[in-house]
Short mmCIF file of C-alpha atoms and ligand atoms in Angstrom, two decimals:
data_model
loop_
_atom_site.label_atom_id
_atom_site.label_comp_id
_atom_site.label_asym_id
_atom_site.label_seq_id
_atom_site.Cartn_x
_atom_site.Cartn_y
_atom_site.Cartn_z
CA MET B 13 223.86 81.79 97.87
CA ALA B 14 226.23 82.52 101.19
CA GLY B 15 224.26 80.31 104.08
CA ILE B 16 222.41 83.17 106.02
CA ARG B 17 221.76 83.12 110.24
CA LEU B 18 219.37 84.24 112.21
CA VAL B 19 220.74 85.42 115.68
CA LEU B 20 218.11 85.87 118.81
CA ALA B 21 219.28 87.71 121.91
CA ILE B 22 217.85 87.71 124.62
CA VAL B 23 218.90 91.37 126.71
CA GLN B 24 218.27 93.97 129.93
CA GLU B 25 216.09 96.86 129.09
CA LYS B 26 219.66 98.43 130.52
CA ASP B 27 222.09 97.23 127.81
CA VAL B 28 219.85 97.06 124.71
CA GLY B 29 219.63 101.04 124.19
CA ARG B 30 223.50 99.92 123.82
CA LEU B 31 223.42 97.23 121.53
CA ILE B 32 221.17 98.69 119.48
CA ASP B 33 223.48 100.93 118.57
CA ALA B 34 226.67 99.32 117.95
CA LEU B 35 224.84 96.44 115.73
CA THR B 36 223.49 99.76 113.66
CA GLU B 37 226.75 101.27 113.25
CA ASP B 38 228.60 97.76 112.43
CA GLY B 39 225.97 97.97 109.62
CA PHE B 40 223.47 95.07 111.25
CA ASN B 41 219.85 95.02 110.47
CA ALA B 42 218.09 94.56 114.53
CA THR B 43 214.49 94.14 115.22
CA MET B 44 213.59 94.48 119.31
CA LEU B 45 211.26 92.52 120.31
CA ALA B 46 209.38 93.44 123.53
CA SER B 47 209.62 90.96 126.12
CA THR B 48 208.89 89.44 129.86
CA GLY B 49 211.39 87.04 131.61
CA GLY B 50 209.86 83.81 132.97
CA PHE B 51 211.42 83.93 135.82
CA LEU B 52 211.91 87.25 137.14
CA ARG B 53 209.04 88.59 134.33
CA GLU B 54 210.77 91.51 134.03
CA GLY B 55 210.90 93.26 130.84
CA ASN B 56 213.72 92.02 128.70
CA SER B 57 214.37 92.83 124.86
CA THR B 58 215.02 90.31 122.13
CA ILE B 59 217.05 91.34 119.48
CA LEU B 60 216.49 89.60 116.03
CA ILE B 61 219.18 90.04 114.04
CA GLY B 62 219.49 88.45 109.96
CA VAL B 63 222.90 87.59 108.60
CA GLU B 64 224.58 85.98 106.70
CA ASP B 65 227.22 83.20 107.85
CA ALA B 66 230.68 84.85 107.62
CA GLN B 67 229.05 87.39 109.90
CA ILE B 68 228.46 85.23 112.74
CA ASP B 69 231.67 86.38 114.51
CA GLN B 70 231.15 89.56 114.33
CA VAL B 71 227.86 90.30 115.74
CA LEU B 72 228.76 88.01 118.61
CA ALA B 73 231.51 89.98 120.07
CA VAL B 74 229.39 93.24 119.35
CA ILE B 75 226.98 91.80 121.40
CA GLN B 76 229.19 90.27 124.30
CA ARG B 77 231.17 93.62 124.52
CA SER B 78 227.06 95.66 124.74
CA ALA B 79 226.06 93.76 127.30
CA HIS B 80 227.44 92.94 130.73
CA ARG B 81 226.10 90.56 133.19
CA ARG B 82 225.10 91.99 136.94
CA GLU B 83 223.50 90.59 140.52
CA GLN B 84 220.08 91.33 141.36
CA PHE B 85 218.09 90.58 144.33
CA VAL B 86 214.47 89.44 143.36
CA SER B 87 211.89 87.94 144.92
CA PRO B 88 210.72 85.56 142.22
CA MET B 89 205.85 85.38 141.76
CA PRO B 90 204.53 82.82 143.31
CA PRO B 91 203.76 80.61 141.30
CA ALA B 92 199.70 80.99 139.76
CA VAL B 93 198.76 77.59 141.21
CA GLU B 94 199.28 78.50 144.59
CA PRO B 95 197.00 79.71 147.33
CA VAL B 96 198.83 83.15 147.61
CA ASP B 97 198.78 82.97 151.93
CA SER B 98 200.74 79.80 151.85
CA TYR B 99 203.52 80.71 149.64
CA VAL B 100 206.51 83.38 150.96
CA THR B 101 209.06 84.70 149.23
CA TYR B 102 212.37 85.27 149.84
CA PRO B 103 214.70 87.70 147.85
CA VAL B 104 217.28 85.71 145.76
CA LYS B 105 220.46 86.73 143.96
CA VAL B 106 220.13 86.06 140.67
CA GLU B 107 222.93 86.82 137.80
CA VAL B 108 220.95 88.64 134.63
CA GLY B 109 222.08 91.03 132.29
CA GLY B 110 224.99 89.81 129.56
CA ALA B 111 223.25 88.13 126.90
CA ILE B 112 221.06 84.77 126.31
CA VAL B 113 221.78 84.01 122.62
CA PHE B 114 220.36 81.48 120.04
CA VAL B 115 222.14 81.55 116.34
CA LEU B 116 219.12 79.73 114.36
CA GLN B 117 219.83 78.33 110.88
CA VAL B 118 217.54 80.34 108.38
CA GLU B 119 216.39 78.81 105.39
CA LYS B 120 215.48 81.05 103.05
CA MET B 121 214.77 85.42 103.61
CA ALA B 122 213.35 87.50 101.34
CA ARG B 123 212.83 91.32 101.58
CA PHE B 124 209.91 92.58 98.91
P1 2BA S 211 213.95 85.38 133.57
O1 2BA S 211 213.46 84.41 133.18
O2 2BA S 211 213.34 86.39 133.73
O3 2BA S 211 215.60 84.75 134.54
C1 2BA S 211 216.42 85.64 135.03
C2 2BA S 211 217.88 85.31 135.74
O4 2BA S 211 217.19 84.73 136.36
C3 2BA S 211 218.47 84.91 134.83
O5 2BA S 211 219.62 84.84 134.62
C4 2BA S 211 219.29 83.51 135.63
O6 2BA S 211 219.84 84.03 136.38
C5 2BA S 211 217.66 83.43 136.43
N1 2BA S 211 216.94 82.97 136.79
C6 2BA S 211 216.28 81.78 135.84
N2 2BA S 211 215.67 81.07 136.06
C7 2BA S 211 215.48 80.19 137.45
C8 2BA S 211 215.65 78.88 138.54
N3 2BA S 211 214.69 78.38 138.24
N4 2BA S 211 215.90 79.77 139.50
C9 2BA S 211 217.37 80.37 139.78
N5 2BA S 211 217.32 81.71 139.17
C10 2BA S 211 216.21 81.55 137.58
P2 2BA S 211 220.03 84.64 132.30
O7 2BA S 211 220.01 83.22 132.14
O8 2BA S 211 220.13 85.93 132.16
O9 2BA S 211 218.17 84.79 131.60
C11 2BA S 211 218.11 86.00 131.40
C12 2BA S 211 216.77 86.21 130.36
O10 2BA S 211 217.09 85.29 129.28
C13 2BA S 211 215.24 84.86 131.24
O11 2BA S 211 214.79 86.29 132.08
C14 2BA S 211 214.97 84.71 130.22
O12 2BA S 211 214.25 85.62 129.58
C15 2BA S 211 215.53 84.47 129.36
N6 2BA S 211 216.40 82.39 129.10
C16 2BA S 211 217.39 82.62 129.56
N7 2BA S 211 217.51 80.96 129.43
C17 2BA S 211 216.58 81.45 128.72
C18 2BA S 211 216.22 79.74 127.36
N8 2BA S 211 216.68 78.11 127.78
N9 2BA S 211 215.09 79.64 126.70
C19 2BA S 211 214.89 80.83 126.48
N10 2BA S 211 214.42 82.22 126.94
C20 2BA S 211 215.97 81.70 128.03
#
C-alpha cells in the first residue's frame, strides 16, 4: 500500500479561499481549521490535506502558487505577564503570508 502523508499548511485568511479552490480543482480533499498566529494574534487558517506519497510534489506546488507573501506593519501584543503600562509597543514590519508547511508521515488512515 502506498504511504500516506498529512500536509499541514498555515496560510493567511486572504489566501485560503484561493488555496481551497485550487486544491479542490486538482482533486485533493482538504479540511480548514480556524487558527491564530502566536505572534500577530491574528486569524489564519490551518489546512489539513491527506495525500499519497506520490502526490506530495503536486500538492506543494498548488500551495506555493496559491499563497503569497506580503509585508505588514503590526503592533505586537504585550506579553500577558507584563503590567500593561510598563510595556510600549512599536509597529514592526513583518513578512506574512505564503505558507508555513509541515509534511507528516501518517501511520494509518481510515474512512468508516
Ligand atoms: P504568527 O505567529 O502570527 O506570525 C506572523 C508573522 O510574523 C510570521 O510569518 C513572521 O514573519 C513574523 N514573526 C513571527 N514571530 C516573530 C518574532 N518573534 N519576531 C518577529 N517577527 C515574527 P510566518 O513565518 O510566515 O508565519 C505565519 C504563521 O504561521 C504564524 O503566525 C504562525 O501561526 C504559523 N507558524 C510559523 N512558524 C511556525 C512554526 N514553526 N510552528 C507552528 N506554527 C508556525
